Coordinates of C-alpha atoms and ligand atoms in Angstrom, one line a residue:
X123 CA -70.3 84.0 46.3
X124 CA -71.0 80.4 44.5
X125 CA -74.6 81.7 43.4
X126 CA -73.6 83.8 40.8
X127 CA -71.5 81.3 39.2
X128 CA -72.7 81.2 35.5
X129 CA -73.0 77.6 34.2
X130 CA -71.1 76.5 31.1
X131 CA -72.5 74.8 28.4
X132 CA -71.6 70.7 28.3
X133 CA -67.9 69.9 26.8
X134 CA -68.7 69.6 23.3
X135 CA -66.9 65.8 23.3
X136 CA -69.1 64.7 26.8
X137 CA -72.1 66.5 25.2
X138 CA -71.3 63.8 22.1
X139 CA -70.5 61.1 24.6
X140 CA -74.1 61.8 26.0
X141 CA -75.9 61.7 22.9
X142 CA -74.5 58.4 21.9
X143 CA -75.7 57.0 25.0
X144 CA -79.2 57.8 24.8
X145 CA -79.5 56.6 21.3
X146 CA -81.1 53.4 20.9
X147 CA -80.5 52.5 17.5
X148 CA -78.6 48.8 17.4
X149 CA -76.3 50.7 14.3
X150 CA -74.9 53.3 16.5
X151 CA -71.1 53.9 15.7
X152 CA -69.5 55.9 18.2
X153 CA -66.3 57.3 16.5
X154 CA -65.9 60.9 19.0
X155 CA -64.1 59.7 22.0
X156 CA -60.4 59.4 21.5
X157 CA -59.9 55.6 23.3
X158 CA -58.3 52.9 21.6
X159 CA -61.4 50.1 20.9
X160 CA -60.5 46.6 20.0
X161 CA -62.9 44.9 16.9
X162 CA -65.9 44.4 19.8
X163 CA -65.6 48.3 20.2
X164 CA -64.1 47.6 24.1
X165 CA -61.3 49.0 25.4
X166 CA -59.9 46.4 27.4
X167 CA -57.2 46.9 30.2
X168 CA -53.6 46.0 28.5
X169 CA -52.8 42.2 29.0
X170 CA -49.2 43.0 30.5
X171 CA -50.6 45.9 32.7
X172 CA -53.0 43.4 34.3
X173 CA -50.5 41.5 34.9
X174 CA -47.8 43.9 36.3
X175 CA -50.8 45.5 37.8
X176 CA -51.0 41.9 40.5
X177 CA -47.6 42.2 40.9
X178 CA -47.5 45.7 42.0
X179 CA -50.3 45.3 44.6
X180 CA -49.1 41.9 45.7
X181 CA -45.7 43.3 46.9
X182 CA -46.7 46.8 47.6
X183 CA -46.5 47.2 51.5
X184 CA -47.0 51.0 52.4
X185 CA -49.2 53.4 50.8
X186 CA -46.5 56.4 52.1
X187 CA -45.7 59.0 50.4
X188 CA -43.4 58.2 47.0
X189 CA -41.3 61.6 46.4
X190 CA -41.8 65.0 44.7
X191 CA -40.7 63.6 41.6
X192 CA -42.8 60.7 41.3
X193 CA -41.5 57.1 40.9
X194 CA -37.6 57.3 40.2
X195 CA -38.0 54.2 38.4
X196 CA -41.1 55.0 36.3
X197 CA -39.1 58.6 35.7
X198 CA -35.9 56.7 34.2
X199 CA -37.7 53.7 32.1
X200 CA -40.0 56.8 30.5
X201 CA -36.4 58.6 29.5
X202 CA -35.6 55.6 27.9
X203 CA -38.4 54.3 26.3
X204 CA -39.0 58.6 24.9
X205 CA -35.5 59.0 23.9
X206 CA -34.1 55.5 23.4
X207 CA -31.0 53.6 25.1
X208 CA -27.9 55.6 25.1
X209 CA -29.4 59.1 24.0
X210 CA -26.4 61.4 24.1
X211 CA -29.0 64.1 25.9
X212 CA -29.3 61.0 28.3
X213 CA -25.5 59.5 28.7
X214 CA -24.6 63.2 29.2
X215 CA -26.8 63.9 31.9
X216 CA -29.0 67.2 30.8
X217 CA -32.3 65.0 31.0
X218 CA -34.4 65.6 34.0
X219 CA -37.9 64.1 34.6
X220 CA -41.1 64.3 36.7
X221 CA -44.3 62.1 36.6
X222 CA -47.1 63.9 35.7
X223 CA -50.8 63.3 36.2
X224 CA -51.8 61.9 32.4
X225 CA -50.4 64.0 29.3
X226 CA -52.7 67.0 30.3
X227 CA -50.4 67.0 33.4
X228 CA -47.1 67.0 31.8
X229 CA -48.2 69.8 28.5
X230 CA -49.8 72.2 31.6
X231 CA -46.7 71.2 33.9
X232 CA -44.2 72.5 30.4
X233 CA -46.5 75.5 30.3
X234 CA -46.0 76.7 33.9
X235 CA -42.2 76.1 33.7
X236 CA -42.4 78.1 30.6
X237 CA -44.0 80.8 32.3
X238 CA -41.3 81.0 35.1
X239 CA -38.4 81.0 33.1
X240 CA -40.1 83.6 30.1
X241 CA -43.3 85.1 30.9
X242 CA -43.1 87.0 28.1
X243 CA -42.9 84.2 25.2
X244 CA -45.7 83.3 23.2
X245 CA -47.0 79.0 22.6
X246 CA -47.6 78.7 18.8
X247 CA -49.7 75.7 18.1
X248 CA -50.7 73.8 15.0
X249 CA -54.0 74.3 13.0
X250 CA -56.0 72.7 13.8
X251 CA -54.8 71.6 17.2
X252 CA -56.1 69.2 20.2
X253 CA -58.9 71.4 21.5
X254 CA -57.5 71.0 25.2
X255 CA -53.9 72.4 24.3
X256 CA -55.6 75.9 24.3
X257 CA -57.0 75.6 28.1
X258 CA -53.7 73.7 29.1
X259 CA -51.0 76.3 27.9
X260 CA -53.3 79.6 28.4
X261 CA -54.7 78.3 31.9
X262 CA -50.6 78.9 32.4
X263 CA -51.0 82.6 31.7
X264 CA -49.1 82.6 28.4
X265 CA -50.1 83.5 25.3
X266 CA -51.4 81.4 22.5
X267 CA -50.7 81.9 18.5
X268 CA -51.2 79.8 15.9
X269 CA -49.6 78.6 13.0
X270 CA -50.5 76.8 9.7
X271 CA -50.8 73.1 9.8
X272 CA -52.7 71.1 8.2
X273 CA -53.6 71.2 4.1
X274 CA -57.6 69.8 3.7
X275 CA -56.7 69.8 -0.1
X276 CA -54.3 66.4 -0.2
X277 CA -54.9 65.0 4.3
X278 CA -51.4 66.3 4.7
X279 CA -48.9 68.8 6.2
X280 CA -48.9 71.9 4.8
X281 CA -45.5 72.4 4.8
X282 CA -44.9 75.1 3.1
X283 CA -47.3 77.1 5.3
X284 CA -46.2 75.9 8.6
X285 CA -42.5 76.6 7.8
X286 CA -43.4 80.3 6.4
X287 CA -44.6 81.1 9.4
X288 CA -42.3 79.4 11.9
X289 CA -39.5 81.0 9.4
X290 CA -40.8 84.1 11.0
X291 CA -41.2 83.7 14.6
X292 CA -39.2 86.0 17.1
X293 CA -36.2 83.9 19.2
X294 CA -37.7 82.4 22.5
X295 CA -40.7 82.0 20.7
X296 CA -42.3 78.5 22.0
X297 CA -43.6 75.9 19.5
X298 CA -45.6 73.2 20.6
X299 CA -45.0 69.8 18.4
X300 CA -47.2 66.6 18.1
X301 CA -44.5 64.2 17.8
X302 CA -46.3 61.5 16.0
X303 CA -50.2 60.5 15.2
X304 CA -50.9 64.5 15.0
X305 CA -54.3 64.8 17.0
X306 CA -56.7 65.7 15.7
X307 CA -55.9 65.3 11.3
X308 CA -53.2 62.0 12.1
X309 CA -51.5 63.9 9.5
X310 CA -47.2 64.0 10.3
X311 CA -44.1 65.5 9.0
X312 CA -41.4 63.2 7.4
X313 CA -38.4 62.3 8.8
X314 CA -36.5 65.0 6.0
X315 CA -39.3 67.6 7.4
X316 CA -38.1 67.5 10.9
X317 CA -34.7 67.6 9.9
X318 CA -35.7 70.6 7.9
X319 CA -37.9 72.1 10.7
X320 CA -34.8 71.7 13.1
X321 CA -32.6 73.6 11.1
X322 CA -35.5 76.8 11.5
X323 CA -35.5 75.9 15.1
X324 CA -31.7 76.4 15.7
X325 CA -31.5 79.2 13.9
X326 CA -34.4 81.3 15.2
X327 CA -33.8 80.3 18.9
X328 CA -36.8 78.5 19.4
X329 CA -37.8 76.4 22.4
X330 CA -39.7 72.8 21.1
X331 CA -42.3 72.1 23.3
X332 CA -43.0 68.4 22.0
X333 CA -46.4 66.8 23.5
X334 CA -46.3 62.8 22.9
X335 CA -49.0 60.9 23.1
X336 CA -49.4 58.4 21.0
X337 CA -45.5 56.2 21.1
X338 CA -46.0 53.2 19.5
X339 CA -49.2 54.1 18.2
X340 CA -48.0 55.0 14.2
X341 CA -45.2 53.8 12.9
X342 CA -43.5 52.3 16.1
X343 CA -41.7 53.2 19.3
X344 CA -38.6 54.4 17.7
X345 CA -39.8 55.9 14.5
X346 CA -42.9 57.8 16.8
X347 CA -40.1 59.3 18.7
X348 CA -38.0 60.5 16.0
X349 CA -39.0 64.1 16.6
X350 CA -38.3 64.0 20.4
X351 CA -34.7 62.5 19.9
X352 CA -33.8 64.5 16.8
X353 CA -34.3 67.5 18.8
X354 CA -33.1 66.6 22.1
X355 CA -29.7 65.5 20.5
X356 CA -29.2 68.6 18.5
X357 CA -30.7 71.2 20.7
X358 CA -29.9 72.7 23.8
X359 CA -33.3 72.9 25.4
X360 CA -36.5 70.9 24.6
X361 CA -39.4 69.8 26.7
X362 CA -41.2 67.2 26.0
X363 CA -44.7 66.3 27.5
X364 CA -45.6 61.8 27.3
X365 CA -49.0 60.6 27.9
X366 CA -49.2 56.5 29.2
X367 CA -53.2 56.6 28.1
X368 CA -53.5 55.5 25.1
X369 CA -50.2 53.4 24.3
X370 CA -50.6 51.9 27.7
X371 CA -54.3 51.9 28.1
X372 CA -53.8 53.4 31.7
X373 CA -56.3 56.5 30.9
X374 CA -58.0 56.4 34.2
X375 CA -55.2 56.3 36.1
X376 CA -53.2 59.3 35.0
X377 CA -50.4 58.7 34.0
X378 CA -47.8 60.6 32.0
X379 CA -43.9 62.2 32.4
X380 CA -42.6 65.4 31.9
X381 CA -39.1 65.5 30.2
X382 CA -36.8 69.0 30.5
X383 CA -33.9 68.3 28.1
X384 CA -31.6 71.5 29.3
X385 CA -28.1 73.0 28.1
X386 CA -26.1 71.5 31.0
X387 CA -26.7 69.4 34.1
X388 CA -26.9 72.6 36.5
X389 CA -29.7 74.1 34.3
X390 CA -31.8 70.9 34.5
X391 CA -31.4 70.2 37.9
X392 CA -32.4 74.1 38.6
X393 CA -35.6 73.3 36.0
X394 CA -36.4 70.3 38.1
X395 CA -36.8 72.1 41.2
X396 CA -38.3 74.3 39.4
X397 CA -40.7 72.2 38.3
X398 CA -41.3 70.5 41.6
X399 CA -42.3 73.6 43.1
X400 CA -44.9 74.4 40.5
X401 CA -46.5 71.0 41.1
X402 CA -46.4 70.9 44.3
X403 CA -48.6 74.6 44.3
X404 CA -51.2 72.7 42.6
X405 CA -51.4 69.0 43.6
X406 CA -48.1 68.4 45.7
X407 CA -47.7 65.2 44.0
X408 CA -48.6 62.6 41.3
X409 CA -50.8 59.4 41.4
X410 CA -48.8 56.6 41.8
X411 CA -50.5 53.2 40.8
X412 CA -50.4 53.7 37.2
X413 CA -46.5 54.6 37.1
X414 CA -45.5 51.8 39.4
X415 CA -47.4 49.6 36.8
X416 CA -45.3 51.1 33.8
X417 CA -42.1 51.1 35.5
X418 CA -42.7 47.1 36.4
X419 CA -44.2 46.8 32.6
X420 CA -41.2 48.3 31.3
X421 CA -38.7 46.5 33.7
X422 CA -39.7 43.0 33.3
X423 CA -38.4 41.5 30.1
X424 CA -41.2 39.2 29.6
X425 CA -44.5 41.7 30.6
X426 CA -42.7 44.0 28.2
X427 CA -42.5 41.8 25.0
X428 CA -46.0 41.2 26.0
X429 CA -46.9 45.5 26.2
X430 CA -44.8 45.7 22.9
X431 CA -46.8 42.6 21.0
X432 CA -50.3 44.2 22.2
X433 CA -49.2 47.7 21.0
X434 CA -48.0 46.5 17.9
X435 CA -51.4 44.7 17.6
X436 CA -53.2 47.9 18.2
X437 CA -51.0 49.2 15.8
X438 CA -51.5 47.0 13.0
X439 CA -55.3 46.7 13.9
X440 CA -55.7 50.8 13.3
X441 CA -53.6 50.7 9.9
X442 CA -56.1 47.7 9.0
X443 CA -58.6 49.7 9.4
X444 CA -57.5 52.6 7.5
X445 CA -56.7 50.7 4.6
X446 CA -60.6 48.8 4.9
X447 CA -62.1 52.3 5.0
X448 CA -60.0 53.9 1.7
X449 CA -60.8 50.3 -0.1
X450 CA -64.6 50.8 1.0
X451 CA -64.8 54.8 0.1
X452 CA -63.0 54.5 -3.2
X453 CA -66.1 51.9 -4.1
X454 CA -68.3 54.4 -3.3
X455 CA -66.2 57.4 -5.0
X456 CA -64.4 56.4 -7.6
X457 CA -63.5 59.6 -8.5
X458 CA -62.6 60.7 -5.7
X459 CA -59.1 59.9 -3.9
X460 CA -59.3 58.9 0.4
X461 CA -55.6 57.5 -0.1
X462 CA -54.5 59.9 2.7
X463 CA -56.3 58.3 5.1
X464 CA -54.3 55.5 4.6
X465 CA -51.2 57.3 5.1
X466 CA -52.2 59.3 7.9
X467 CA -51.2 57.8 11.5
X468 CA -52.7 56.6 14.5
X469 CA -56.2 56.8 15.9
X470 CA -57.5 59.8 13.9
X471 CA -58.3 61.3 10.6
X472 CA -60.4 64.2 9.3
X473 CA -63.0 62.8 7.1
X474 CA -63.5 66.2 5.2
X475 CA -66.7 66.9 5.6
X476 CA -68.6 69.9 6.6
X477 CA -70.6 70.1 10.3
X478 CA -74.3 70.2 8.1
X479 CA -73.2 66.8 7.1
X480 CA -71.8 65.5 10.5
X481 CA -75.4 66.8 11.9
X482 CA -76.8 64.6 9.3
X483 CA -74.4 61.5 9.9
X484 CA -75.5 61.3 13.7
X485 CA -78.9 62.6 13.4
X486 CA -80.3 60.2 10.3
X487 CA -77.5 57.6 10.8
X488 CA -76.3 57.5 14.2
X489 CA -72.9 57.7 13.4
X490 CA -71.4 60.1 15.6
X491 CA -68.1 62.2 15.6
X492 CA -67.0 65.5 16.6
X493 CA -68.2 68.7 14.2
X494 CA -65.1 69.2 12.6
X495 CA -65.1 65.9 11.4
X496 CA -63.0 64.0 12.9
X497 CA -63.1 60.3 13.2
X498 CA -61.1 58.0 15.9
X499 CA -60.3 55.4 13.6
X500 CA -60.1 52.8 16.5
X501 CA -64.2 53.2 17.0
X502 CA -64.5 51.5 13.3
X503 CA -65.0 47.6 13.3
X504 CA -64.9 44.5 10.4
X505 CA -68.8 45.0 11.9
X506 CA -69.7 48.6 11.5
X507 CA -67.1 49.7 8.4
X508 CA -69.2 49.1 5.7
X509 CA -72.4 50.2 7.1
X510 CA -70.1 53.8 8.2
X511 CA -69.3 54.1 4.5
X512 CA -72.8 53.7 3.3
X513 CA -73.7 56.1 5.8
X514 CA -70.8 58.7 4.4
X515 CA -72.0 58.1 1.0
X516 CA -75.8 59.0 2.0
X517 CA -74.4 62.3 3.1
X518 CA -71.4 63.4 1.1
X519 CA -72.4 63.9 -2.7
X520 CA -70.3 61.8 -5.3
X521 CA -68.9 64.2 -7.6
Ligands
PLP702 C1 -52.3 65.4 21.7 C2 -52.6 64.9 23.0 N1 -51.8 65.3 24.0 C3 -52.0 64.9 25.3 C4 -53.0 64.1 25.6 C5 -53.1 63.7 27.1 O1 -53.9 62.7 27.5 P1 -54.0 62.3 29.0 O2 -53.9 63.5 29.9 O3 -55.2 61.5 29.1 O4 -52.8 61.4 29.3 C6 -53.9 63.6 24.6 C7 -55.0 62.8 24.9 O5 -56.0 62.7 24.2 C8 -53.6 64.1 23.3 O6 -54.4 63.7 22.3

């Protein structure tokens, strides 16, 4: 049966991965893979995380079986740190949660549910999109659409096009959100554009499928969640999918959450088990080591001012960066304006450039990112920025 399997071609990220590997040129900038990198281009395991990460194993006496749901603990600290302290969805008890494996997990996890409860209804995603959203929601047997996103013109929401076309969408319709450091043009709405947006929502009947995975990342914790606790206050139903990689550095050790904001506590309690079920068909339950390490991060007061002064160093380290790479581009193109990039948030941006030209970047000047041009910000360094922007300027014409 296995013999006439036809091979797929390489992943185009891993093929990039692969490529950067094998070339030997001492200027290489890798700037494909979506991991946070520190100045030295590492990514190094989260100070607190190490720490909690001792703690864990050192008082960790059975490897049993945690419970369907995952770790209770990790499961409550994740509603909090998602929708804040107090959250009215939260103090009146139509939040439920499961741990997921990773992000992916949680967005294919919302999918499934989706299916149960609608089969019918159809995910619209942004355009452009994170390439694995397609596999994760259609791999659940619904359908995908699309709707306008992002405007290559000015680095920024087109607004006007994504509301035209959400303006229009049937009730029930699904519509699948990046709640913060949009992946992959780092290009957000404003605070007034999800109020605007929410208005749309409630009056269509729409369900919010928000995917999170970059908290703390943009702006901060709070103002990254806006979205998620705008919506989960106002709305009757929202689900909203958290990755722990990158904000916690635990990418190897899946880790992620699942939120299911319903209309009453009955209906999320049914969507739990729901949920539950589903998981258990495909992997019964999730990994636990990365979770127990969040929940102890986020329960101990001291590891957790640590977590927040290393995010907000990562933070602050990202928007350096930016600003370095629009101060170093505008020298190059002075008539030309790369102020978005500033303004866009967290690790990526579309540089703007066509796939002849990202050839050219990686093939003459071994700078490598994915065709569509985008860059993770986070693979730039105060030792490779200036040699990247002569690079760009070899390739992208000045006028
Ligand atoms: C938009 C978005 N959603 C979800 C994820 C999930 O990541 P993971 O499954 O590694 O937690 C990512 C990771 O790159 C992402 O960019």
């Amino acid at each position: 049966m296995l013999e006439r399997l036809e091979r797929l071609p390489v992943d185009p990220i891993l093929g990039l991965m692969a490529a950067f590997r094998g070339d030997a040129d001492p200027r290489k900038v890798d700037l494909g893979v979506g991991v946070y990198r520190d100045d030295r281009g590492n990514t190094p395991v989260v100070r607190a995380v190490r720490q909690a990460e001792q703690a864990v194993l050192a008082r960790q006496s059975t490897k049993a079986y945690v419970a369907p749901a995952g770790n209770p603990g990790f499961n409550q600290a994740m509603e909090r740190l998602v929708l804040g302290e107090g959250h009215p969805a939260l103090t009146s008890g139509r939040v439920r949660t499961i741990q997921t494996p990773g992000g992916c997990g949680a967005v294919r996890l919302g999918a499934e549910i989706l299916r149960v409860a609608s089969p019918q209804s159809v995910v619209h995603v942004s355009t452009p999109t994170w390439a694995n959203h397609v596999p994760l929601v259609t791999g659940s047997g619904l359908e995908l659409a699309r709707y306008p996103y992002f405007d290559r013109a000015s680095g920024g929401v087109d607004f006007q096009g994504m509301m035209g076309a959400i303006e229009r969408l049937p009730a029930r319709s699904v519509v699948l959100l990046h709640a913060s450091c949009h992946n992959p043009t780092g290009a957000d709405l404003s605070e007034s554009q999800w109020h605007e947006l929410l208005k749309v929502v409630k009056q269509r009947g729409l369900l919010p499928f928000i995917d999170m995975a970059y908290q703390g990342l943009g702006v901060g914790l709070a103002e990254d969640a806006f979205a998620p606790r705008l919506f989960s206050a106002e709305l009757p139903e929202v689900l909203i999918a958290v990755s722990c990689s990158k904000n916690f550095g635990l990418y190897r050790e899946r880790t992620g959450a699942l939120h299911v904001v319903s209309e009453s506590a009955a209906a999320a309690d049914a969507a739990l088990s729901q949920l539950v079920r589903i998981a258990r068909s495909i992997y019964s339950m999730p990994p636990d080591h990365g979770a127990a390490i969040v929940h102890e991060v986020l329960s101990d007061e001291g590891l957790r001012r640590s977590w927040l002064e290393e995010l907000s160093e990562m933070r602050g380290r990202i928007q350096g960066l930016r600003n370095e790479l629009v101060k170093k581009l505008a020298a190059v193109y002075p008539h030309r304006s790369f102020a978005y990039i500033a303004a866009q948030r967290g690790m990526f941006s579309y540089l703007g450039i066509d796939t002849p030209q990202v050839r050219e970047l990686r093939v003459q000047h071994h700078v490598y990112m994915t065709d569509d041009s985008r860059i993770n910000i986070a693979g730039l360094s105060t030792g490779n920025l200036a040699y990247f922007a002569e690079s760009v300027a070899q390739v992208l014409p000045k006028h």
